[in-house]
Amino acid sequence: MREKLMGIIPLIVALVFVVAIGAYSSPSYAATASQTVTVTVPEAISIVVPDVNFGSITAGTEGTSPAFTVSNTGNVKIDLYVKADAGNFTSPTATDTIPITGFKIFSNVTGSYATFLTSYQKIYDNMNKAAQGSGAPTTWSTTLKLSVPAFTEDGTYTITNTYAAVKHNAAPPSP
């Protein structure tokens, strides 16, 4: 039995030594770090405006266009401006013109019809951006009015309007 005891004692000493070394081995620490991740989404201003056909307006009267929709398809809130590119409607076949003094657009800004100018005027303030994810545009329905002077020669008259969108509260577009 003494032999067994003599064999066990070195074994016990060896285990105590291994346990002691394990208990005093290098400590383990947790580590944390913070990371800031940044991304920039560029501004994308985009609008869609359809052509408009008044149909027939009798000389000496005023007509209202069919309603049409202006769409903000961009990713920022916008202010919308419009201008007539000329002072008159013209016709390739008639010698008369129709002045823009009788040409109007319903304005979200004033809540009434604004007469077209050849310089930009704001017609919508703070139109919301397209919907995140789906991209569904924000739309606005409006109409135009046109007074045709009495005895205006028959024919088809046209004019081009330019719509400009700027980021809400930004400087208006240049003429």
Tab-separated table of C-alpha atoms in Angstrom:
chain	number	residue	atom	x	y	z
A	1	MET	CA	0.000	0.000	0.000
A	2	ARG	CA	2.892	2.193	0.687
A	3	GLU	CA	3.958	1.725	-2.910
A	4	LYS	CA	0.579	2.791	-4.127
A	5	LEU	CA	0.699	5.791	-1.845
A	6	MET	CA	4.147	6.648	-3.129
A	7	GLY	CA	2.814	6.552	-6.687
A	8	ILE	CA	-0.211	8.640	-5.890
A	9	ILE	CA	1.673	11.422	-4.120
A	10	PRO	CA	3.759	12.361	-7.173
A	11	LEU	CA	0.589	12.194	-9.228
A	12	ILE	CA	-1.199	14.557	-6.828
A	13	VAL	CA	1.796	16.920	-6.840
A	14	ALA	CA	1.850	16.895	-10.631
A	15	LEU	CA	-1.903	17.663	-10.854
A	16	VAL	CA	-1.582	20.513	-8.345
A	17	PHE	CA	1.282	21.920	-10.404
A	18	VAL	CA	-0.721	21.683	-13.683
A	19	VAL	CA	-3.789	23.238	-12.067
A	20	ALA	CA	-1.622	26.000	-10.587
A	21	ILE	CA	-0.028	26.737	-13.951
A	22	GLY	CA	-3.471	26.776	-15.586
A	23	ALA	CA	-4.754	29.177	-12.976
A	24	TYR	CA	-1.847	31.565	-13.533
A	25	SER	CA	-1.617	31.380	-17.297
A	26	SER	CA	-2.139	34.559	-19.375
A	27	PRO	CA	-5.472	36.215	-18.594
A	28	SER	CA	-8.112	36.430	-21.352
A	29	TYR	CA	-9.680	39.872	-21.972
A	30	ALA	CA	-12.698	40.887	-24.122
A	31	ALA	CA	-12.041	43.668	-26.651
A	32	THR	CA	-14.490	46.135	-28.230
A	33	ALA	CA	-14.143	48.729	-30.947
A	34	SER	CA	-16.545	51.211	-32.501
A	35	GLN	CA	-16.872	51.816	-36.225
A	36	THR	CA	-18.623	54.702	-37.945
A	37	VAL	CA	-19.853	53.913	-41.433
A	38	THR	CA	-20.805	56.779	-43.748
A	39	VAL	CA	-22.541	56.844	-47.098
A	40	THR	CA	-23.554	59.816	-49.250
A	41	VAL	CA	-26.656	59.610	-51.430
A	42	PRO	CA	-26.394	62.216	-54.199
A	43	GLU	CA	-29.293	64.535	-54.930
A	44	ALA	CA	-31.319	63.495	-57.980
A	45	ILE	CA	-33.779	66.103	-59.233
A	46	SER	CA	-36.139	64.801	-61.889
A	47	ILE	CA	-39.584	65.888	-63.100
A	48	VAL	CA	-42.003	64.710	-65.766
A	49	VAL	CA	-44.379	67.145	-67.501
A	50	PRO	CA	-46.673	66.022	-70.359
A	51	ASP	CA	-47.628	67.971	-73.465
A	52	VAL	CA	-51.030	69.685	-73.328
A	53	ASN	CA	-53.603	70.129	-76.107
A	54	PHE	CA	-56.391	72.641	-75.440
A	55	GLY	CA	-58.384	71.365	-78.378
A	56	SER	CA	-60.431	74.139	-80.039
A	57	ILE	CA	-60.966	77.566	-78.465
A	58	THR	CA	-63.226	79.960	-80.339
A	59	ALA	CA	-61.640	83.330	-81.135
A	60	GLY	CA	-62.712	85.922	-78.560
A	61	THR	CA	-63.149	83.387	-75.720
A	62	GLU	CA	-61.140	81.712	-72.989
A	63	GLY	CA	-60.569	77.981	-72.762
A	64	THR	CA	-59.304	75.705	-69.990
A	65	SER	CA	-56.988	72.815	-70.749
A	66	PRO	CA	-57.619	69.280	-69.631
A	67	ALA	CA	-56.011	68.632	-66.238
A	68	PHE	CA	-52.464	67.339	-66.502
A	69	THR	CA	-50.064	65.892	-63.964
A	70	VAL	CA	-46.577	67.101	-63.064
A	71	SER	CA	-44.520	64.386	-61.357
A	72	ASN	CA	-41.525	64.646	-59.029
A	73	THR	CA	-39.555	61.491	-59.812
A	74	GLY	CA	-36.439	62.581	-57.920
A	75	ASN	CA	-35.183	61.945	-54.405
A	76	VAL	CA	-35.460	65.482	-52.996
A	77	LYS	CA	-38.308	67.832	-52.140
A	78	ILE	CA	-38.528	70.486	-54.846
A	79	ASP	CA	-39.857	73.894	-55.718
A	80	LEU	CA	-41.279	73.977	-59.249
A	81	TYR	CA	-40.924	76.910	-61.635
A	82	VAL	CA	-42.247	77.561	-65.144
A	83	LYS	CA	-41.749	80.085	-67.926
A	84	ALA	CA	-43.027	80.555	-71.463
A	85	ASP	CA	-40.166	80.404	-73.947
A	86	ALA	CA	-41.705	83.169	-76.089
A	87	GLY	CA	-44.118	86.068	-75.729
A	88	ASN	CA	-46.661	84.607	-78.139
A	89	PHE	CA	-48.198	81.402	-79.429
A	90	THR	CA	-47.339	81.122	-83.122
A	91	SER	CA	-48.697	79.166	-86.072
A	92	PRO	CA	-46.857	77.841	-89.112
A	93	THR	CA	-49.884	78.670	-91.304
A	94	ALA	CA	-51.417	81.803	-89.748
A	95	THR	CA	-50.007	85.310	-89.571
A	96	ASP	CA	-51.642	86.143	-86.217
A	97	THR	CA	-50.181	85.276	-82.820
A	98	ILE	CA	-51.779	84.684	-79.416
A	99	PRO	CA	-50.029	86.689	-76.670
A	100	ILE	CA	-49.089	85.080	-73.337
A	101	THR	CA	-50.821	87.930	-71.505
A	102	GLY	CA	-53.925	85.718	-71.625
A	103	PHE	CA	-52.079	82.453	-70.835
A	104	LYS	CA	-52.271	81.207	-67.231
A	105	ILE	CA	-51.422	78.203	-65.057
A	106	PHE	CA	-53.047	77.223	-61.783
A	107	SER	CA	-50.401	77.739	-59.086
A	108	ASN	CA	-50.048	75.795	-55.850
A	109	VAL	CA	-48.147	78.783	-54.435
A	110	THR	CA	-50.939	81.342	-54.880
A	111	GLY	CA	-53.968	79.039	-55.032
A	112	SER	CA	-55.090	80.832	-58.188
A	113	TYR	CA	-54.107	81.229	-61.832
A	114	ALA	CA	-50.791	82.953	-62.534
A	115	THR	CA	-50.124	84.595	-65.899
A	116	PHE	CA	-47.178	83.121	-67.767
A	117	LEU	CA	-44.024	85.178	-68.032
A	118	THR	CA	-40.871	84.729	-70.095
A	119	SER	CA	-38.912	84.468	-66.846
A	120	TYR	CA	-39.280	81.746	-64.223
A	121	GLN	CA	-42.004	82.000	-61.606
A	122	LYS	CA	-42.641	79.562	-58.782
A	123	ILE	CA	-45.830	77.533	-59.227
A	124	TYR	CA	-45.343	74.812	-56.592
A	125	ASP	CA	-43.625	75.122	-53.235
A	126	ASN	CA	-42.175	72.089	-51.424
A	127	MET	CA	-43.343	69.165	-53.584
A	128	ASN	CA	-42.511	65.925	-51.810
A	129	LYS	CA	-39.932	63.512	-53.247
A	130	ALA	CA	-40.693	60.147	-54.835
A	131	ALA	CA	-41.512	57.394	-52.327
A	132	GLN	CA	-38.547	55.557	-50.859
A	133	GLY	CA	-38.330	51.969	-52.023
A	134	SER	CA	-41.094	51.955	-54.639
A	135	GLY	CA	-40.048	55.163	-56.398
A	136	ALA	CA	-43.695	56.135	-56.851
A	137	PRO	CA	-43.572	59.804	-57.836
A	138	THR	CA	-45.302	62.620	-56.032
A	139	THR	CA	-47.796	64.147	-58.458
A	140	TRP	CA	-49.648	67.410	-58.808
A	141	SER	CA	-52.602	67.958	-61.100
A	142	THR	CA	-53.097	71.404	-62.617
A	143	THR	CA	-54.693	73.176	-65.592
A	144	LEU	CA	-53.921	75.995	-68.000
A	145	LYS	CA	-56.176	78.793	-69.261
A	146	LEU	CA	-55.827	80.639	-72.555
A	147	SER	CA	-57.674	83.678	-73.883
A	148	VAL	CA	-57.728	83.813	-77.662
A	149	PRO	CA	-58.163	87.368	-78.995
A	150	ALA	CA	-61.251	88.099	-81.097
A	151	PHE	CA	-60.818	87.569	-84.827
A	152	THR	CA	-57.660	85.468	-84.440
A	153	GLU	CA	-56.925	83.715	-87.726
A	154	ASP	CA	-57.761	80.008	-87.793
A	155	GLY	CA	-54.883	77.581	-87.386
A	156	THR	CA	-52.959	75.578	-84.853
A	157	TYR	CA	-50.896	77.697	-82.480
A	158	THR	CA	-48.121	76.440	-80.217
A	159	ILE	CA	-45.719	77.630	-77.577
A	160	THR	CA	-43.074	75.862	-75.532
A	161	ASN	CA	-42.966	76.156	-71.766
A	162	THR	CA	-39.931	75.249	-69.693
A	163	TYR	CA	-40.407	73.754	-66.238
A	164	ALA	CA	-37.510	73.802	-63.796
A	165	ALA	CA	-37.212	72.043	-60.461
A	166	VAL	CA	-34.796	73.070	-57.735
A	167	LYS	CA	-34.218	71.600	-54.303
A	168	HIS	CA	-36.760	73.087	-51.876
A	169	ASN	CA	-35.632	76.514	-50.621
A	170	ALA	CA	-32.686	76.623	-53.047
A	171	ALA	CA	-32.079	79.603	-55.322
A	172	PRO	CA	-34.568	79.890	-58.202
A	173	PRO	CA	-33.363	78.836	-61.661
A	174	SER	CA	-31.580	81.404	-63.782
A	175	PRO	CA	-33.525	82.907	-66.671
